[in-house]
mmCIF file of C-alpha atoms in Angstrom:
data_model
loop_
_atom_site.group_PDB
_atom_site.id
_atom_site.type_symbol
_atom_site.label_atom_id
_atom_site.label_comp_id
_atom_site.label_asym_id
_atom_site.label_seq_id
_atom_site.Cartn_x
_atom_site.Cartn_y
_atom_site.Cartn_z
ATOM 1 C CA MET A 1 80.189 96.153 75.786
ATOM 2 C CA THR A 2 83.650 94.350 76.366
ATOM 3 C CA THR A 3 83.306 90.868 77.996
ATOM 4 C CA PHE A 4 85.908 89.418 80.153
ATOM 5 C CA ASP A 5 87.313 85.962 81.156
ATOM 6 C CA ILE A 6 86.052 85.199 84.273
ATOM 7 C CA PRO A 7 86.839 81.486 85.555
ATOM 8 C CA VAL A 8 84.743 79.956 87.993
ATOM 9 C CA LEU A 9 85.372 79.468 91.582
ATOM 10 C CA ASP A 10 86.923 75.901 91.482
ATOM 11 C CA GLU A 11 89.179 77.074 88.802
ATOM 12 C CA VAL A 12 90.293 80.162 90.505
ATOM 13 C CA HIS A 13 91.057 77.903 93.351
ATOM 14 C CA ALA A 14 93.455 75.344 91.792
ATOM 15 C CA ALA A 15 94.995 78.604 89.706
ATOM 16 C CA ALA A 16 99.021 78.712 90.459
ATOM 17 C CA PRO A 17 99.457 82.393 91.094
ATOM 18 C CA GLN A 18 101.394 83.869 88.124
ATOM 19 C CA LEU A 19 104.746 85.932 88.542
ATOM 20 C CA ASP A 20 105.499 88.977 86.936
ATOM 21 C CA THR A 21 103.104 88.561 83.818
ATOM 22 C CA LEU A 22 99.991 90.041 83.052
ATOM 23 C CA PRO A 23 97.563 86.534 82.867
ATOM 24 C CA GLY A 24 94.911 88.368 80.196
ATOM 25 C CA ARG A 25 92.017 86.447 82.586
ATOM 26 C CA CYS A 26 90.958 86.717 86.224
ATOM 27 C CA VAL A 27 93.179 84.557 88.094
ATOM 28 C CA PRO A 28 95.607 85.269 90.801
ATOM 29 C CA TYR A 29 98.922 87.000 89.848
ATOM 30 C CA ALA A 30 102.011 88.796 91.499
ATOM 31 C CA MET A 31 104.255 91.670 89.811
ATOM 32 C CA ALA A 32 107.197 92.910 91.483
ATOM 33 C CA ALA A 33 108.212 96.583 91.408
ATOM 34 C CA GLY A 34 109.076 97.886 87.916
ATOM 35 C CA GLU A 35 107.464 94.961 85.854
ATOM 36 C CA GLY A 36 104.441 95.483 83.871
ATOM 37 C CA GLU A 37 103.495 96.769 80.608
ATOM 38 C CA ARG A 38 105.802 100.099 80.529
ATOM 39 C CA HIS A 39 105.261 102.822 78.232
ATOM 40 C CA GLU A 40 106.553 106.716 77.985
ATOM 41 C CA LEU A 41 104.110 109.551 77.836
ATOM 42 C CA GLY A 42 105.475 113.123 77.868
ATOM 43 C CA GLY A 43 108.281 112.752 80.782
ATOM 44 C CA GLN A 44 106.371 110.221 82.339
ATOM 45 C CA LEU A 45 106.866 106.448 82.935
ATOM 46 C CA ILE A 46 103.618 104.414 83.501
ATOM 47 C CA THR A 47 104.016 100.838 84.422
ATOM 48 C CA VAL A 48 100.465 99.026 83.907
ATOM 49 C CA ILE A 49 100.661 96.272 86.648
ATOM 50 C CA ALA A 50 96.548 95.733 86.131
ATOM 51 C CA ARG A 51 94.409 95.768 82.895
ATOM 52 C CA PRO A 52 90.380 95.256 82.785
ATOM 53 C CA GLU A 53 91.104 91.733 81.058
ATOM 54 C CA ASP A 54 93.641 90.644 84.215
ATOM 55 C CA THR A 55 90.653 91.648 86.812
ATOM 56 C CA GLY A 56 87.167 90.468 85.178
ATOM 57 C CA GLY A 57 86.936 94.547 84.208
ATOM 58 C CA GLN A 58 86.842 95.492 87.727
ATOM 59 C CA PHE A 59 89.714 98.081 87.577
ATOM 60 C CA GLY A 60 93.112 98.926 85.958
ATOM 61 C CA ALA A 61 96.325 99.984 88.055
ATOM 62 C CA ALA A 62 99.740 101.371 86.881
ATOM 63 C CA TYR A 63 102.604 103.390 88.719
ATOM 64 C CA VAL A 64 103.494 106.543 87.262
ATOM 65 C CA TYR A 65 107.081 107.714 87.439
ATOM 66 C CA GLY A 66 108.291 111.273 86.584
ATOM 67 C CA GLY A 67 110.518 114.085 87.099
ATOM 68 C CA LYS A 68 110.019 117.682 88.280
ATOM 69 C CA GLY A 69 107.820 119.514 86.170
ATOM 70 C CA THR A 70 105.958 116.779 84.558
ATOM 71 C CA GLU A 71 102.484 118.036 84.292
ATOM 72 C CA THR A 72 99.065 117.268 82.737
ATOM 73 C CA PRO A 73 96.658 119.420 81.773
ATOM 74 C CA PHE A 74 92.745 119.511 83.785
ATOM 75 C CA LEU A 75 91.129 115.943 82.321
ATOM 76 C CA ALA A 76 88.014 114.208 83.660
ATOM 77 C CA HIS A 77 87.383 110.582 83.327
ATOM 78 C CA ASP A 78 83.430 110.207 82.227
ATOM 79 C CA ARG A 79 83.276 106.237 82.881
ATOM 80 C CA GLU A 80 85.757 105.778 86.242
ATOM 81 C CA HIS A 81 86.502 106.967 89.431
ATOM 82 C CA ARG A 82 90.412 107.473 90.099
ATOM 83 C CA PHE A 83 92.540 107.390 93.300
ATOM 84 C CA LEU A 84 95.950 108.516 93.639
ATOM 85 C CA TYR A 85 98.454 107.575 96.392
ATOM 86 C CA VAL A 86 101.905 109.119 96.375
ATOM 87 C CA THR A 87 104.929 106.787 97.145
ATOM 88 C CA ASP A 88 107.916 108.799 96.235
ATOM 89 C CA GLY A 89 108.516 112.812 95.950
ATOM 90 C CA ARG A 90 106.094 115.554 95.708
ATOM 91 C CA LEU A 91 102.634 116.092 93.633
ATOM 92 C CA GLN A 92 100.901 119.124 93.344
ATOM 93 C CA ILE A 93 97.365 118.413 92.501
ATOM 94 C CA TRP A 94 94.371 120.660 91.733
ATOM 95 C CA LEU A 95 90.577 119.992 92.094
ATOM 96 C CA PRO A 96 87.766 122.373 91.426
ATOM 97 C CA GLY A 97 88.138 125.240 94.247
ATOM 98 C CA GLU A 98 91.219 123.940 95.793
ATOM 99 C CA SER A 99 94.975 123.039 95.347
ATOM 100 C CA HIS A 100 97.502 120.615 97.463
ATOM 101 C CA LEU A 101 100.876 119.679 97.509
ATOM 102 C CA LEU A 102 101.193 116.099 98.150
ATOM 103 C CA VAL A 103 103.873 114.109 99.980
ATOM 104 C CA PRO A 104 104.507 109.831 100.087
ATOM 105 C CA GLY A 105 101.271 108.527 102.086
ATOM 106 C CA ASP A 106 98.761 111.069 101.022
ATOM 107 C CA SER A 107 96.087 110.238 98.440
ATOM 108 C CA VAL A 108 93.626 111.660 96.146
ATOM 109 C CA THR A 109 90.114 110.413 95.105
ATOM 110 C CA VAL A 110 88.580 111.832 91.919
ATOM 111 C CA PRO A 111 84.873 110.715 91.305
ATOM 112 C CA ALA A 112 83.922 110.189 87.311
ATOM 113 C CA GLY A 113 83.585 113.520 85.534
ATOM 114 C CA THR A 114 85.605 115.777 87.961
ATOM 115 C CA PRO A 115 88.440 117.814 86.421
ATOM 116 C CA TYR A 116 91.911 117.580 88.174
ATOM 117 C CA ALA A 117 95.279 118.063 86.974
ATOM 118 C CA TYR A 118 98.777 117.317 88.708
ATOM 119 C CA ARG A 119 102.447 118.267 88.264
ATOM 120 C CA MET A 120 105.254 116.838 89.809
ATOM 121 C CA LEU A 121 107.287 118.458 92.013
ATOM 122 C CA ALA A 122 110.328 116.314 92.958
ATOM 123 C CA HIS A 123 113.164 115.158 90.573
ATOM 124 C CA ARG A 124 111.600 111.456 91.336
ATOM 125 C CA THR A 125 107.934 111.412 91.726
ATOM 126 C CA ARG A 126 105.847 107.951 92.059
ATOM 127 C CA PHE A 127 102.438 107.474 92.569
ATOM 128 C CA LEU A 128 100.132 104.625 92.226
ATOM 129 C CA SER A 129 97.108 105.282 89.814
ATOM 130 C CA TRP A 130 93.692 103.190 90.566
ATOM 131 C CA LEU A 131 90.795 103.502 87.832
ATOM 132 C CA THR A 132 87.695 101.407 88.357
ATOM 133 C CA VAL A 133 87.873 100.549 84.482
ATOM 134 C CA GLY A 134 91.310 100.902 83.082
ATOM 135 C CA ASP A 135 90.311 103.535 80.105
ATOM 136 C CA GLY A 136 92.617 106.052 81.733
ATOM 137 C CA HIS A 137 95.398 103.684 81.447
ATOM 138 C CA ARG A 138 94.793 102.363 77.888
ATOM 139 C CA TRP A 139 94.128 105.950 76.748
ATOM 140 C CA SER A 140 98.022 106.936 77.898
ATOM 141 C CA GLN A 141 99.301 103.498 76.442
ATOM 142 C CA ALA A 142 97.501 104.560 73.001
ATOM 143 C CA THR A 143 99.140 108.274 73.129
ATOM 144 C CA GLY A 144 102.408 107.261 74.418
ATOM 145 C CA GLN A 145 105.214 105.102 73.277
ATOM 146 C CA ALA A 146 106.390 101.485 74.564
ATOM 147 C CA THR A 147 109.536 101.211 76.115
ATOM 148 C CA SER A 148 111.681 98.597 77.846
ATOM 149 C CA SER A 149 113.085 101.103 80.221
ATOM 150 C CA HIS A 150 112.517 100.846 84.186
ATOM 151 C CA VAL A 151 113.041 105.050 84.332
ATOM 152 C CA PHE A 152 111.252 107.811 82.845
ATOM 153 C CA ASP A 153 112.950 109.904 80.005
ATOM 154 C CA ALA A 154 113.922 113.159 81.346
ATOM 155 C CA GLU A 155 114.683 114.724 78.068
ATOM 156 C CA ALA A 156 111.248 113.984 76.590
ATOM 157 C CA ALA A 157 109.314 116.906 75.036
ATOM 158 C CA PRO A 158 105.899 117.259 77.166
ATOM 159 C CA MET A 159 102.897 115.605 75.235
ATOM 160 C CA SER A 160 101.202 118.530 73.322
ATOM 161 C CA ASP A 161 97.359 118.962 74.085
ATOM 162 C CA ALA A 162 96.271 118.356 70.779
ATOM 163 C CA ARG A 163 97.919 114.845 70.842
ATOM 164 C CA GLN A 164 96.523 114.217 74.441
ATOM 165 C CA SER A 165 93.219 114.852 73.256
ATOM 166 C CA GLU A 166 93.178 113.101 70.042
ATOM 167 C CA LEU A 167 91.670 109.972 71.619
ATOM 168 C CA ALA A 168 90.423 111.102 74.347
ATOM 169 C CA ASP A 169 87.045 110.651 73.476
ATOM 170 C CA ARG A 170 87.389 106.981 72.661
ATOM 171 C CA PHE A 171 88.259 106.469 75.927
ATOM 172 C CA GLY A 172 85.852 108.554 77.831
ATOM 173 C CA ILE A 173 88.250 111.387 78.964
ATOM 174 C CA ARG A 174 87.746 114.927 78.535
ATOM 175 C CA VAL A 175 90.652 117.757 78.312
ATOM 176 C CA HIS A 176 89.720 121.003 79.828
ATOM 177 C CA ASP A 177 91.040 124.170 79.290
ATOM 178 C CA LEU A 178 91.176 125.617 82.974
ATOM 179 C CA GLU A 179 93.804 127.961 84.841
ATOM 180 C CA LYS A 180 96.109 126.221 87.169
ATOM 181 C CA THR A 181 96.366 128.597 90.075
ATOM 182 C CA ASP A 182 97.063 128.147 94.010
ATOM 183 C CA LEU A 183 93.686 127.911 95.683
ATOM 184 C CA PRO A 184 93.051 126.689 99.458
ATOM 185 C CA ALA A 185 93.611 123.241 100.155
ATOM 186 C CA VAL A 186 90.054 122.676 101.414
ATOM 187 C CA THR A 187 90.116 118.999 102.134
ATOM 188 C CA GLY A 188 92.799 116.729 103.337
ATOM 189 C CA THR A 189 92.089 115.579 107.274
ATOM 190 C CA SER A 190 89.124 113.871 107.058
ATOM 191 C CA LEU A 191 86.789 111.263 104.638
ATOM 192 C CA PRO A 192 83.790 113.331 102.940
ATOM 193 C CA ALA A 193 80.037 112.003 103.691
ATOM 194 C CA ALA A 194 79.456 111.203 100.124
ATOM 195 C CA GLU A 195 81.068 110.677 96.505
ATOM 196 C CA SER A 196 82.839 113.842 96.238
ATOM 197 C CA PRO A 197 86.446 114.804 95.421
ATOM 198 C CA TYR A 198 89.095 115.045 97.997
ATOM 199 C CA VAL A 199 92.954 114.606 99.220
ATOM 200 C CA LEU A 200 93.679 112.854 102.346
ATOM 201 C CA GLN A 201 96.987 113.193 104.178
ATOM 202 C CA ALA A 202 99.085 110.439 105.490
ATOM 203 C CA GLY A 203 97.987 109.104 108.648
ATOM 204 C CA GLU A 204 94.565 110.988 108.261
ATOM 205 C CA GLY A 205 91.022 109.141 107.516
ATOM 206 C CA ASP A 206 89.040 107.046 109.528
ATOM 207 C CA ARG A 207 91.326 104.661 112.016
ATOM 208 C CA TRP A 208 90.819 101.251 113.591
ATOM 209 C CA ALA A 209 92.985 99.324 115.884
ATOM 210 C CA SER A 210 93.888 95.803 116.815
ATOM 211 C CA LEU A 211 96.237 93.269 117.327
ATOM 212 C CA ASP A 212 99.346 95.501 116.960
ATOM 213 C CA GLN A 213 98.111 97.000 113.462
ATOM 214 C CA LEU A 214 96.572 100.225 112.785
ATOM 215 C CA ASN A 215 94.178 99.978 109.807
ATOM 216 C CA THR A 216 92.530 103.219 107.982
ATOM 217 C CA TYR A 217 90.259 103.891 105.799
ATOM 218 C CA LEU A 218 91.650 105.837 102.720
ATOM 219 C CA ALA A 219 87.905 105.899 100.959
ATOM 220 C CA ARG A 220 85.131 104.174 101.956
ATOM 221 C CA PRO A 221 82.503 102.699 99.472
ATOM 222 C CA ARG A 222 80.261 105.679 100.235
ATOM 223 C CA ASN A 223 83.084 107.858 98.379
ATOM 224 C CA THR A 224 83.482 105.659 95.147
ATOM 225 C CA GLY A 225 79.764 104.867 94.344
ATOM 226 C CA GLY A 226 80.443 101.328 95.875
ATOM 227 C CA THR A 227 82.868 100.520 93.548
ATOM 228 C CA TYR A 228 86.040 100.014 95.982
ATOM 229 C CA PHE A 229 87.352 100.843 99.606
ATOM 230 C CA ALA A 230 90.974 101.873 100.136
ATOM 231 C CA MET A 231 92.520 100.350 103.425
ATOM 232 C CA HIS A 232 96.247 101.101 104.731
ATOM 233 C CA THR A 233 97.585 98.746 107.276
ATOM 234 C CA MET A 234 100.436 99.489 109.405
ATOM 235 C CA GLY A 235 101.903 97.177 112.067
ATOM 236 C CA GLY A 236 104.764 95.216 113.086
ATOM 237 C CA LYS A 237 105.689 91.294 112.618
ATOM 238 C CA SER A 238 102.704 88.917 112.724
ATOM 239 C CA ALA A 239 101.447 85.677 112.057
ATOM 240 C CA TYR A 240 99.438 84.476 109.003
ATOM 241 C CA ILE A 241 95.517 84.815 109.368
ATOM 242 C CA PRO A 242 93.439 81.376 108.832
ATOM 243 C CA ARG A 243 93.388 80.614 105.017
ATOM 244 C CA HIS A 244 90.028 81.763 103.498
ATOM 245 C CA PHE A 245 88.688 82.820 100.104
ATOM 246 C CA HIS A 246 85.806 85.138 99.100
ATOM 247 C CA ARG A 247 83.128 84.443 96.695
ATOM 248 C CA GLU A 248 81.912 88.317 95.960
ATOM 249 C CA HIS A 249 84.683 90.602 95.815
ATOM 250 C CA THR A 250 88.403 90.919 95.121
ATOM 251 C CA GLU A 251 91.363 91.556 96.980
ATOM 252 C CA ASN A 252 94.726 93.575 95.810
ATOM 253 C CA PHE A 253 97.644 94.133 98.259
ATOM 254 C CA PHE A 254 100.158 96.646 97.835
ATOM 255 C CA CYS A 255 103.439 96.843 99.979
ATOM 256 C CA ILE A 256 104.529 100.302 100.872
ATOM 257 C CA GLU A 257 106.956 99.473 103.022
ATOM 258 C CA GLY A 258 108.758 96.572 105.006
ATOM 259 C CA ARG A 259 107.583 92.942 103.818
ATOM 260 C CA ILE A 260 104.710 91.330 103.413
ATOM 261 C CA LEU A 261 104.205 87.477 102.975
ATOM 262 C CA LEU A 262 101.098 86.370 100.753
ATOM 263 C CA HIS A 263 100.046 82.450 100.503
ATOM 264 C CA ALA A 264 97.841 82.400 97.744
ATOM 265 C CA ASN A 265 96.522 79.148 96.438
ATOM 266 C CA GLY A 266 99.024 77.129 98.085
ATOM 267 C CA ARG A 267 102.148 79.350 97.103
ATOM 268 C CA GLU A 268 104.273 81.368 99.290
ATOM 269 C CA ILE A 269 105.206 85.066 97.757
ATOM 270 C CA MET A 270 106.834 87.911 99.479
ATOM 271 C CA LEU A 271 105.777 91.253 98.569
ATOM 272 C CA THR A 272 108.446 94.232 99.427
ATOM 273 C CA LYS A 273 108.170 97.831 98.555
ATOM 274 C CA GLY A 274 106.290 98.498 95.264
ATOM 275 C CA ASP A 275 105.272 94.891 94.721
ATOM 276 C CA PHE A 276 101.674 94.048 94.091
ATOM 277 C CA LEU A 277 99.631 91.142 94.413
ATOM 278 C CA HIS A 278 95.973 90.402 93.103
ATOM 279 C CA ALA A 279 93.573 87.867 94.536
ATOM 280 C CA PRO A 280 90.468 87.537 92.869
ATOM 281 C CA ALA A 281 87.317 85.999 94.279
ATOM 282 C CA GLY A 282 87.891 82.324 95.078
ATOM 283 C CA THR A 283 91.614 82.675 95.748
ATOM 284 C CA ILE A 284 92.712 81.168 98.707
ATOM 285 C CA HIS A 285 94.890 83.424 100.376
ATOM 286 C CA SER A 286 96.455 84.521 103.790
ATOM 287 C CA PHE A 287 98.964 87.053 104.408
ATOM 288 C CA ALA A 288 101.332 87.987 107.387
ATOM 289 C CA PHE A 289 103.810 90.839 108.332
ATOM 290 C CA ASP A 290 107.437 89.897 108.023
ATOM 291 C CA SER A 291 108.839 93.264 109.000
ATOM 292 C CA HIS A 292 109.116 95.272 112.205
ATOM 293 C CA ASN A 293 107.492 98.505 110.441
ATOM 294 C CA THR A 294 105.418 97.136 107.735
ATOM 295 C CA GLN A 295 102.753 99.236 105.539
ATOM 296 C CA MET A 296 100.302 97.738 103.069
ATOM 297 C CA LEU A 297 97.608 99.363 100.960
ATOM 298 C CA GLY A 298 94.495 97.127 100.165
ATOM 299 C CA LEU A 299 92.303 97.885 97.782
ATOM 300 C CA LEU A 300 89.180 95.931 97.588
ATOM 301 C CA THR A 301 86.393 95.495 94.831
ATOM 302 C CA THR A 302 83.540 96.075 95.840
ATOM 303 C CA GLY A 303 82.593 97.502 98.952
ATOM 304 C CA VAL A 304 80.990 94.385 100.650
ATOM 305 C CA PHE A 305 83.839 93.686 102.769
ATOM 306 C CA GLU A 306 83.869 97.009 104.341
ATOM 307 C CA LYS A 307 82.401 96.388 107.677
ATOM 308 C CA PHE A 308 85.122 93.209 108.428
ATOM 309 C CA PHE A 309 87.858 96.084 109.484
ATOM 310 C CA GLU A 310 84.968 97.339 111.990
ATOM 311 C CA TYR A 311 84.017 94.152 113.513
ATOM 312 C CA MET A 312 87.473 93.145 114.308
ATOM 313 C CA ASN A 313 89.258 96.395 115.426
ATOM 314 C CA VAL A 314 88.477 99.364 117.786
ATOM 315 C CA PRO A 315 88.012 102.991 116.514
ATOM 316 C CA THR A 316 91.116 105.144 117.357
ATOM 317 C CA ASP A 317 92.560 108.676 117.369
ATOM 318 C CA ALA A 318 95.911 106.871 117.297
ATOM 319 C CA HIS A 319 98.414 107.746 113.799
ATOM 320 C CA VAL A 320 100.746 104.454 114.638
ATOM 321 C CA HIS A 321 100.086 101.128 115.759
ATOM 322 C CA THR A 322 100.771 100.153 119.373
ATOM 323 C CA GLU A 323 103.373 97.250 119.499
ATOM 324 C CA GLY A 324 103.366 94.666 122.072
ATOM 325 C CA GLY A 325 99.571 95.351 123.270
ATOM 326 C CA ASP A 326 97.267 93.274 125.369
ATOM 327 C CA MET A 327 94.650 92.933 122.882
ATOM 328 C CA GLN A 328 93.280 89.592 122.101
ATOM 329 C CA PHE A 329 92.158 88.087 118.756
ATOM 330 C CA PRO A 330 88.546 89.124 118.728
ATOM 331 C CA ALA A 331 86.624 85.962 118.134
ATOM 332 C CA GLU A 332 83.413 87.584 118.531
ATOM 333 C CA GLY A 333 83.848 89.914 115.760
ATOM 334 C CA PHE A 334 85.694 86.893 113.397
ATOM 335 C CA ALA A 335 82.522 85.267 114.157
ATOM 336 C CA ARG A 336 80.242 87.885 112.949
ATOM 337 C CA ALA A 337 82.174 88.762 109.891
ATOM 338 C CA ARG A 338 81.824 84.594 109.023
ATOM 339 C CA ALA A 339 78.027 85.083 109.423
ATOM 340 C CA GLU A 340 77.333 88.534 107.843
ATOM 341 C CA LEU A 341 80.214 88.946 104.994
ATOM 342 C CA ASP A 342 81.784 87.658 102.089
ATOM 343 C CA LEU A 343 84.153 85.158 104.220
ATOM 344 C CA GLU A 344 84.866 81.668 103.854
ATOM 345 C CA VAL A 345 87.480 80.093 106.018
ATOM 346 C CA VAL A 346 88.827 76.828 104.637
ATOM 347 C CA GLY A 347 91.773 76.099 107.190
ATOM 348 C CA PRO A 348 94.217 77.155 109.865
ATOM 349 C CA PRO A 349 96.856 79.488 109.427
ATOM 350 C CA PRO A 350 99.464 78.324 106.740
ATOM 351 C CA ALA A 351 103.049 77.425 107.853
ATOM 352 C CA ARG A 352 105.813 80.186 106.779
ATOM 353 C CA GLY A 353 107.961 78.597 103.799
ATOM 354 C CA ASP A 354 110.297 79.939 101.002
ATOM 355 C CA GLY A 355 109.225 83.291 99.527
ATOM 356 C CA ARG A 356 109.383 83.942 95.797
#
């Protein structure tokens, strides 16, 4: 079994966030859109922004960018769970017994061992790929070619099935000879009760509101074997929250729209669309929204912090946040979170300063 460099909490507390480079060890870092390890695979540009060695073996993440008609065969990951979030274009995806056309804001959750396939339907389609180990991205790097480009090669030949399957066993991936046919869209509007494959349409999911923000669970720990959960947050300009850290879980911030200010170990970093920040356990951090319509995707490993959003919010059927509402800071819920969950407050909210 591979072992990874995981610093102790005091080391993480003191680590200055690295910018636009993969650190090779589990410390805080941020990646601007387009930065990362890039490789070309059959007309797709795959930009790896997190590897197992950067996250203590908790996950891998990449942006996948390609043109109309680019597609994969049916695949299954034996050792890892996959989550896809569409940011641009249109994507067709096949799951067992169903198929969907996805647009920005839609997501797909695929448990280990589940066959799936996708086809890009717009000339510029992009999605975030999250893997609970990262082997799938390593496999695509091994079968593709490193590139310095920030755009996909529209003239590239499709990757042959033989080449794709050549290294598949090494990375725990199986290629299935299944037919792609149009099937009814079965899932799409709610989270399943257990760990099963599903699509969630933009705006759907378990929604909770508070303080001019709308928080939507796109995947809960019950859907991911307890390995992570996904939270979409939208809202207007906001103040920083108190500075805090976690001992048992990692938080990962992706800017979908607008501007997010992240304060990590004393440094303020601004995220805009496509930017990412990794805050491993021990990172002293806070965040604020810096534009009137900001959207953030949070992926948290493991699932220990799930109840925080229920303690701090109220359930809602709304699909947008309320601006200028009369909600007060949920002091009782915050106190309960501090008492029961993995939350250690170390100081008041930071002052706004210069972003990166």
